[in-house]
Amino acid sequence: MFRSLLWVWLAIVWLPSYGQSPLAELLREDPPPRQRTSTLLVNVLEKLEKQYQTRFSYDQELLQHKRVTDTEVSQTKDNLETVLIRILKPLQLTFEQFDQNTYVIYPETKQKSLRKVKKQSMLNDTPIVFPAVLIPQSKASVQTYRTAVEQTISGQVTDLSTGESLPGVNILAQGTTTGTVTDVEGNYRLTVSDDVTTLVFSSIGYETVEESISGRSTINLALSPDIQSLSEVVVIGYGSQKKSDVTGSVSSVEPKDFENEPIANVTQGLQGKVAGVNVTSGSGAPGGNMIVRIRGNNSVIGSNDPLYVVDGVPIQGGNNGSTNLLSTLNPGDIASIEVLKDASATAIYGSRGSNGVILITTKQGKEGGNVIEFETSFGYREIQNQLDMMNSRQFAEIANERNINDGLPIIFDNIDSLAATNTNWQDEIFRKGMIQNHSLRFSGGNDKTRYLISGNYFDENGIIIGSDFQRGSIRLNLDQNVSDKLKVSGRFFVSRSVNNEVDDNAILESALNSPPFFSVYNPDGSYVNAATLKQFSFSPSSGDNAVALAKERMDRRTLDRLLGNVTGSYTLMDGLMLNVMLGVDQVGTKRDYYNPRILESGLPAGSGLKSFGNTTSFLNENTLNYSKDFSNRHSLNVVAGFTWQTEQSEYLTGRSNGFVTDELQNNILGSGENYSAPDNGFNEWTLISWLGRINYVLDDKYLFTLSGRADGSSRFGAGNKWGFFPSGAFAWRVSEEDFIRNNVSGMSNLKLRLSYGLSGNQAISPYQSLQRFTDVSLGFGGTPTSGFAANNLGNPDLRWETTEEFNAGLEIGFWQERIRASVDYYVKNTSDLLAEVNLPPTSGFTTNIQNIGSTRNSGFEIQVGTDLVRNDKITWDLSLNAYRNVNVVTETADGQDIVAPTIDIIGSANIVREGEPLSAFYGLKTDGLTEEGVFNFVDTNGDGEINDNDRVILGSPYSDMFYGMSTNFSYGNLSLRISLVGEAGKTIWNNNKYRHMNSFHRGSNQLAEVADLHWTPENPNPNAPYPKATSGLNQRPSDFYLEDASFLRIQNIQLNYNIPVSSLNQSTIKAANIFMSIQNLYTFTDYSWYTPDVNTFASGDLRIGIDQRTYPSARTFTMGLKISL
C-alpha cells in the first residue's frame, strides 16, 4: 500500500513539478525558466506600489497563495482603482482608500467604512490595521516623511524563544509609509528621513515592537511570540476553525510546551498541560505504557483510551507488551496537538469519541527558501529514590524473632558473621541509563511546492539493567499546488522501534526479597542461584537471582510502523471544496523471547518463543466543505462526508522448551524437547460512516454548531450495527457587545459556551456478538479425535456504549489576552455499558458480554494564563490548570457487583458497585492490631465471623484534584522554563506491602522501618504500623494496603541560551541554541514506594490504582544543541 501511494504521488504530482520544486533547487544550480499562467497577488501589488507611487495595507494571511492571471496583470495601464477592481473582484476582495497614498484591502464580505478603518488604526496608540501591515496614523504623518536628509538602518530580526531568523517581518518607519520586509535570513535595510525616531516591527504570530533608533545604524531585534495570534486557528475534526469561533471544549498544546524534554512518547508531553487530561505511567520502562484519560473512566470492559488522529488518520493506540504504540512516533515531528473534550467537539467522530479525541498535526514545509535544522541531545537517567531496606543484621534478627514467635528454633546464631556482607540488591539492578536523541530536518517551499523531510534516532537505556528502547524514523511531508483549483498533499512516516524488555515485576520482586547477606555472584563468577537465595524455609518467595533475570533473559519486541496518507483537495466552485483522502496505518510486530537454562523462575528450563504479528488499517475519507461569508454579518461553514475504514490483524506464535544449550536461544524452536504446534489467529473489523457539521456565525458574536455522525460497525449484533451521534452547541461572544465594549475597559474577550451531544464507544474485540468455536480433542473408543466446540454464548443484541454529555464554559481575557482564563463544567452519562455478566449453570457457559449499567463523570476544569512581563528585553509568563472529576456507577445489571480480577495472590482489590466510583477499592477494614499482634479485622456485618461478607468500599482510585503549572522567563538570549504537576487526594493500593511491609510473614526482606515499628511482645502496641513477625499472619485485602499518594512533582526545568549568530563570524548558521533539561527532578509525597502516579495494570481492565512492583519512573538529565542553516 505504501509503495502504491508513493508512486501515485511521484507520478502525478512530484515529477511534473520537479523542475519547479525547492528540492530540485538543492540538486541543481540553474533550473530552467518555467511558464506560468498566473502571478501571486502580493507580487502584483508590489509592482503597482512602484508604478503608482502608493502603498497597500492588508492581512498577509488573507492574500497568501492568491494568484492573478497574466491577462489581468498585463492590463495595468488603466487608472489604479480600475486595475484594483479588475484583479481583486475575482478573488472576492475589495479596497478602500485610507489617504492619498494608502489603500486598505480586505474581503468583500467584511466591508468597513473609512471611518471604522481609521478608528482601528489608532487602537492602543499603535498604527495597526491588520497584524502584518501597518498604515500611517494621519495624512500629516505622511507629509512628515518627506524631508531631504536621510538615514539608513540595517539589522537582523530573530525569534526570541528559538533564536531562529525571521523572514517576512514588516518594518515601518513610524509616522510614514516607508517600510521594508526582512529577507529569508531575517536581514533588512531601510533608508528613512533623519527625523524618524522609531521603527515598528510586526509579523503574524509575533508581538509588535516599537524600537527607538537613537542614532543607531544597526538594530538587531528579537520578536516575542504573540500568544493570542498563535492560537487564533485550532484544528478540529475534519477542518480547522478560528479559536474565537470554537463552540466546544478544545485545548491546544504546542511543541514549545514540551520541546527539549527527553520523552519517547508524545502523550508524556501532555502531562500537567491540559485541564481534564490525566496521564499516568503504566511503566517507567523505556518506551513504556502510558495511560491517558480525558474526563474520567466511562467503561467497564470497553476501552477508556482516547482516539488518536494523526494528520487526519485515526491510528492504532494501545500497547504491545510494555511498549506503547505511540512511542513509534517522533515527538519532534509534531506541529500542534488539539484535545477535543466535550460532545460538541467529539461527536463528529461518532462511535469513537466518548473518551475524547487527540488530534496530532505534523510539521510541514513553508514558502521562502530552504532550511536545514539539526538537533542533538545526550544525557542519562537514574532512579528517583531507592527504598531503604533492611540490612543483613536486621534481616537475621527479624527472622529469628519470627521463629521465636512461632515456637520454632532460631535460624541464625552468629549474626555478626552475616552482617559482614550487606548486598544492596537495588544497587545491583539499577543503573544510570544513557539517553540520546538526534534529528535532521530539511524543509522549504515556493508558491507551488512545499516539503519537509526529517529523520530521527532515539536511544534510551532503562534504569533497570537489560532494558532499553531504540527508535529510528523518517518523515516526508509534501504539499503541491497542482493548479489554482487542485492541491495534493502527502504525509508519509516510517519507523522501527526495538524494545528490549525485562520482567520488572519478577526482577523487583527478587531484588527486594533476597537476603542482603548473599552476594550476586559466587566466587567462581557464576550467579548465586535461586536455590541458594531461598534455601531457608522462611524465604520461599525468593525467586531467581535478580541480576541474572535482568541480564540473561531475552525479551525483545520489534515494531515496524508505516503511517501515511495522500489527500487531494479540489475547488469545485467559489467556497466549495472536495477533499479525498486515502490513508494507511500498518504495524508489524515481532517478539523474540528466550528464558535460559540457568534460570529457575518456574518456567521450563531453556524455553523459547518467536511471534509475528501484523495489523493494517485502510482509510478512505471523502468530504465536501462549503465556506461562505454573507455581507458583513453572516458566516457559514458546512462539512459533509462519507468515510470507510477497515482493519485486519493476524499473528503466528511458536513455542518450545527443553533445549540442550542456550547458545541458539530461540532461533531453532524445533530443536527443543517439547515443541508446541504453532498458534495463530486473525480478526477483522469495518466501520463506515456518514458525517456532517454546520458552523454558523452571526455578527461575530453569536456562534452555532450542529454536528452528527452515523456509524455502522461490524463489531455489533445484526440489528444494532448502526448508531447516530448528534450534538449541538451555542456560544456568545459577550465582549463584542456594545454594552461591554463601551463600559468595560481592558476586556478583550468574554465568551460563554453551551453544548450537548452524544458520542459512542465501540472499542471491544471483534466477533463478541457471535458464538465462537474453539478446537478440542475428544476421545472415542480410546482414540483422540479433533473437533470444535462452542466456547461462548453469542449475543445478537450487543450494541454501542453511548455517552451523553452536557458542557458549559466561560472564556475571559483582559488587555489583549495579557490575562486569560477559561472554566468548564461538564456532566457525562454513559449508558449501555459493555460488561461480562454471570450466566446460570444451565446455559453451559459461565459469562457473556451484555449491555448493562451506566456511569457518570462530572466535574470542572480551569485554565489560567498571564503574561507577567513582556517587552523587548524580558518576558515572563505563567500558566495554571486544575480540574476535578467525580466518577460514580449509576446502574449495574440487577444491582449486581462486578469484582475485578485478582492481584498477586491476595485477591481482588477493586469492585464495580452501584453508587460508588468505578473500580472502587474493596476489602476489609482494620482496627489496629489484636492482642496477639495481628490484624484486627472489623466484623462489619456483625455475624461473629470475618469473611468476604465483611468487605466494604474502602475508597476511590481517583484523585480529588489534578493540577499543573508552567512558567517561562527569558532575558535577552537566556530563557528558563519550569513545569510542575501534581495530584491531591490521591489514594493508591500499595500491593508491595504484601511482601515487603508485613513483618516477615512471607520471609521477604522488608523496609528498614519495619524493624523498629512492628508489634513485639515487649512493646505490644495495638496501633503499631506493622504487625508482629509471624508466619501465621492472615493477609487479606484490607485498608492496610491503602496509602495517601498525593504528590507535587517538579516535572521539568529547562535552561536555554540562544547563541548570537553575529558572534559566530559566519553567514551559514541562521540560529543556534544550547539547552539543559532536568525531567522529574523531585517528587514531594508521603507515598512509601518508588512512584506515586502509577497503575501497574495498564491493559484497561478494572484493576485501577494498583502499584505492584511497577517499573519506577526516572530522573533524566540532558544537554543539547540546535542549529538552523
PDB file of N, CA and C in Angstrom, residues 601-633:
ATOM      1  N   SER A 601      12.941 -19.848  37.382  1.00  0.00           N
ATOM      2  CA  SER A 601      11.838 -18.974  37.776  1.00  0.00           C
ATOM      3  C   SER A 601      10.474 -19.604  37.587  1.00  0.00           C
ATOM      4  N   GLY A 602      10.401 -20.910  37.547  1.00  0.00           N
ATOM      5  CA  GLY A 602       9.119 -21.580  37.393  1.00  0.00           C
ATOM      6  C   GLY A 602       8.785 -21.883  35.955  1.00  0.00           C
ATOM      7  N   LEU A 603       9.507 -21.271  35.009  1.00  0.00           N
ATOM      8  CA  LEU A 603       9.304 -21.583  33.602  1.00  0.00           C
ATOM      9  C   LEU A 603      10.170 -22.782  33.234  1.00  0.00           C
ATOM     10  N   PRO A 604       9.793 -23.523  32.212  1.00  0.00           N
ATOM     11  CA  PRO A 604      10.623 -24.665  31.807  1.00  0.00           C
ATOM     12  C   PRO A 604      12.030 -24.219  31.454  1.00  0.00           C
ATOM     13  N   ALA A 605      13.008 -24.989  31.879  1.00  0.00           N
ATOM     14  CA  ALA A 605      14.402 -24.647  31.609  1.00  0.00           C
ATOM     15  C   ALA A 605      14.647 -24.588  30.108  1.00  0.00           C
ATOM     16  N   GLY A 606      15.247 -23.492  29.650  1.00  0.00           N
ATOM     17  CA  GLY A 606      15.520 -23.341  28.235  1.00  0.00           C
ATOM     18  C   GLY A 606      14.243 -23.258  27.421  1.00  0.00           C
ATOM     19  N   SER A 607      13.420 -22.244  27.656  1.00  0.00           N
ATOM     20  CA  SER A 607      12.163 -22.099  26.911  1.00  0.00           C
ATOM     21  C   SER A 607      12.264 -20.914  25.971  1.00  0.00           C
ATOM     22  N   GLY A 608      11.732 -21.088  24.769  1.00  0.00           N
ATOM     23  CA  GLY A 608      11.816 -20.035  23.765  1.00  0.00           C
ATOM     24  C   GLY A 608      10.490 -19.790  23.083  1.00  0.00           C
ATOM     25  N   LEU A 609      10.353 -18.609  22.530  1.00  0.00           N
ATOM     26  CA  LEU A 609       9.138 -18.214  21.823  1.00  0.00           C
ATOM     27  C   LEU A 609       9.531 -17.273  20.697  1.00  0.00           C
ATOM     28  N   LYS A 610       8.844 -17.396  19.571  1.00  0.00           N
ATOM     29  CA  LYS A 610       9.004 -16.455  18.462  1.00  0.00           C
ATOM     30  C   LYS A 610       7.620 -16.163  17.927  1.00  0.00           C
ATOM     31  N   SER A 611       7.325 -14.866  17.802  1.00  0.00           N
ATOM     32  CA  SER A 611       5.980 -14.459  17.420  1.00  0.00           C
ATOM     33  C   SER A 611       6.046 -13.365  16.368  1.00  0.00           C
ATOM     34  N   PHE A 612       5.113 -13.421  15.406  1.00  0.00           N
ATOM     35  CA  PHE A 612       4.989 -12.400  14.369  1.00  0.00           C
ATOM     36  C   PHE A 612       3.536 -11.922  14.329  1.00  0.00           C
ATOM     37  N   GLY A 613       3.351 -10.634  14.137  1.00  0.00           N
ATOM     38  CA  GLY A 613       2.011 -10.101  14.019  1.00  0.00           C
ATOM     39  C   GLY A 613       1.977  -8.951  13.034  1.00  0.00           C
ATOM     40  N   ASN A 614       0.809  -8.708  12.495  1.00  0.00           N
ATOM     41  CA  ASN A 614       0.643  -7.597  11.568  1.00  0.00           C
ATOM     42  C   ASN A 614      -0.780  -7.063  11.680  1.00  0.00           C
ATOM     43  N   THR A 615      -0.886  -5.760  11.833  1.00  0.00           N
ATOM     44  CA  THR A 615      -2.189  -5.092  11.864  1.00  0.00           C
ATOM     45  C   THR A 615      -2.161  -3.964  10.849  1.00  0.00           C
ATOM     46  N   THR A 616      -3.098  -3.998   9.916  1.00  0.00           N
ATOM     47  CA  THR A 616      -3.152  -2.998   8.856  1.00  0.00           C
ATOM     48  C   THR A 616      -4.532  -2.368   8.804  1.00  0.00           C
ATOM     49  N   SER A 617      -4.535  -1.054   8.827  1.00  0.00           N
ATOM     50  CA  SER A 617      -5.782  -0.297   8.758  1.00  0.00           C
ATOM     51  C   SER A 617      -5.772   0.553   7.493  1.00  0.00           C
ATOM     52  N   PHE A 618      -6.836   0.460   6.696  1.00  0.00           N
ATOM     53  CA  PHE A 618      -7.004   1.265   5.491  1.00  0.00           C
ATOM     54  C   PHE A 618      -8.144   2.256   5.714  1.00  0.00           C
ATOM     55  N   LEU A 619      -7.972   3.452   5.200  1.00  0.00           N
ATOM     56  CA  LEU A 619      -8.952   4.514   5.417  1.00  0.00           C
ATOM     57  C   LEU A 619      -9.217   5.255   4.116  1.00  0.00           C
ATOM     58  N   ASN A 620     -10.486   5.524   3.852  1.00  0.00           N
ATOM     59  CA  ASN A 620     -10.885   6.411   2.753  1.00  0.00           C
ATOM     60  C   ASN A 620     -11.880   7.425   3.307  1.00  0.00           C
ATOM     61  N   GLU A 621     -11.555   8.704   3.144  1.00  0.00           N
ATOM     62  CA  GLU A 621     -12.451   9.761   3.594  1.00  0.00           C
ATOM     63  C   GLU A 621     -12.758  10.694   2.435  1.00  0.00           C
ATOM     64  N   ASN A 622     -14.030  11.032   2.290  1.00  0.00           N
ATOM     65  CA  ASN A 622     -14.477  11.908   1.218  1.00  0.00           C
ATOM     66  C   ASN A 622     -15.375  12.972   1.838  1.00  0.00           C
ATOM     67  N   THR A 623     -14.946  14.216   1.791  1.00  0.00           N
ATOM     68  CA  THR A 623     -15.716  15.282   2.419  1.00  0.00           C
ATOM     69  C   THR A 623     -15.878  16.460   1.472  1.00  0.00           C
ATOM     70  N   LEU A 624     -17.007  17.124   1.611  1.00  0.00           N
ATOM     71  CA  LEU A 624     -17.278  18.393   0.944  1.00  0.00           C
ATOM     72  C   LEU A 624     -17.274  19.480   2.001  1.00  0.00           C
ATOM     73  N   ASN A 625     -16.578  20.579   1.708  1.00  0.00           N
ATOM     74  CA  ASN A 625     -16.506  21.684   2.651  1.00  0.00           C
ATOM     75  C   ASN A 625     -16.959  22.954   1.943  1.00  0.00           C
ATOM     76  N   TYR A 626     -18.018  23.550   2.489  1.00  0.00           N
ATOM     77  CA  TYR A 626     -18.539  24.786   1.906  1.00  0.00           C
ATOM     78  C   TYR A 626     -18.374  25.907   2.920  1.00  0.00           C
ATOM     79  N   SER A 627     -17.737  26.995   2.480  1.00  0.00           N
ATOM     80  CA  SER A 627     -17.493  28.122   3.362  1.00  0.00           C
ATOM     81  C   SER A 627     -17.883  29.398   2.642  1.00  0.00           C
ATOM     82  N   LYS A 628     -18.704  30.226   3.303  1.00  0.00           N
ATOM     83  CA  LYS A 628     -19.207  31.427   2.649  1.00  0.00           C
ATOM     84  C   LYS A 628     -19.524  32.480   3.694  1.00  0.00           C
ATOM     85  N   ASP A 629     -19.099  33.721   3.409  1.00  0.00           N
ATOM     86  CA  ASP A 629     -19.483  34.867   4.217  1.00  0.00           C
ATOM     87  C   ASP A 629     -20.523  35.671   3.453  1.00  0.00           C
ATOM     88  N   PHE A 630     -21.581  36.062   4.151  1.00  0.00           N
ATOM     89  CA  PHE A 630     -22.660  36.816   3.527  1.00  0.00           C
ATOM     90  C   PHE A 630     -22.701  38.215   4.147  1.00  0.00           C
ATOM     91  N   SER A 631     -22.565  39.202   3.273  1.00  0.00           N
ATOM     92  CA  SER A 631     -22.464  40.602   3.693  1.00  0.00           C
ATOM     93  C   SER A 631     -21.428  40.692   4.799  1.00  0.00           C
ATOM     94  N   ASN A 632     -21.679  41.481   5.786  1.00  0.00           N
ATOM     95  CA  ASN A 632     -20.710  41.570   6.891  1.00  0.00           C
ATOM     96  C   ASN A 632     -21.287  41.038   8.190  1.00  0.00           C
ATOM     97  N   ARG A 633     -22.336  40.183   8.068  1.00  0.00           N
ATOM     98  CA  ARG A 633     -22.992  39.695   9.284  1.00  0.00           C
ATOM     99  C   ARG A 633     -22.973  38.184   9.433  1.00  0.00           C
TER     100      ARG A 633
END
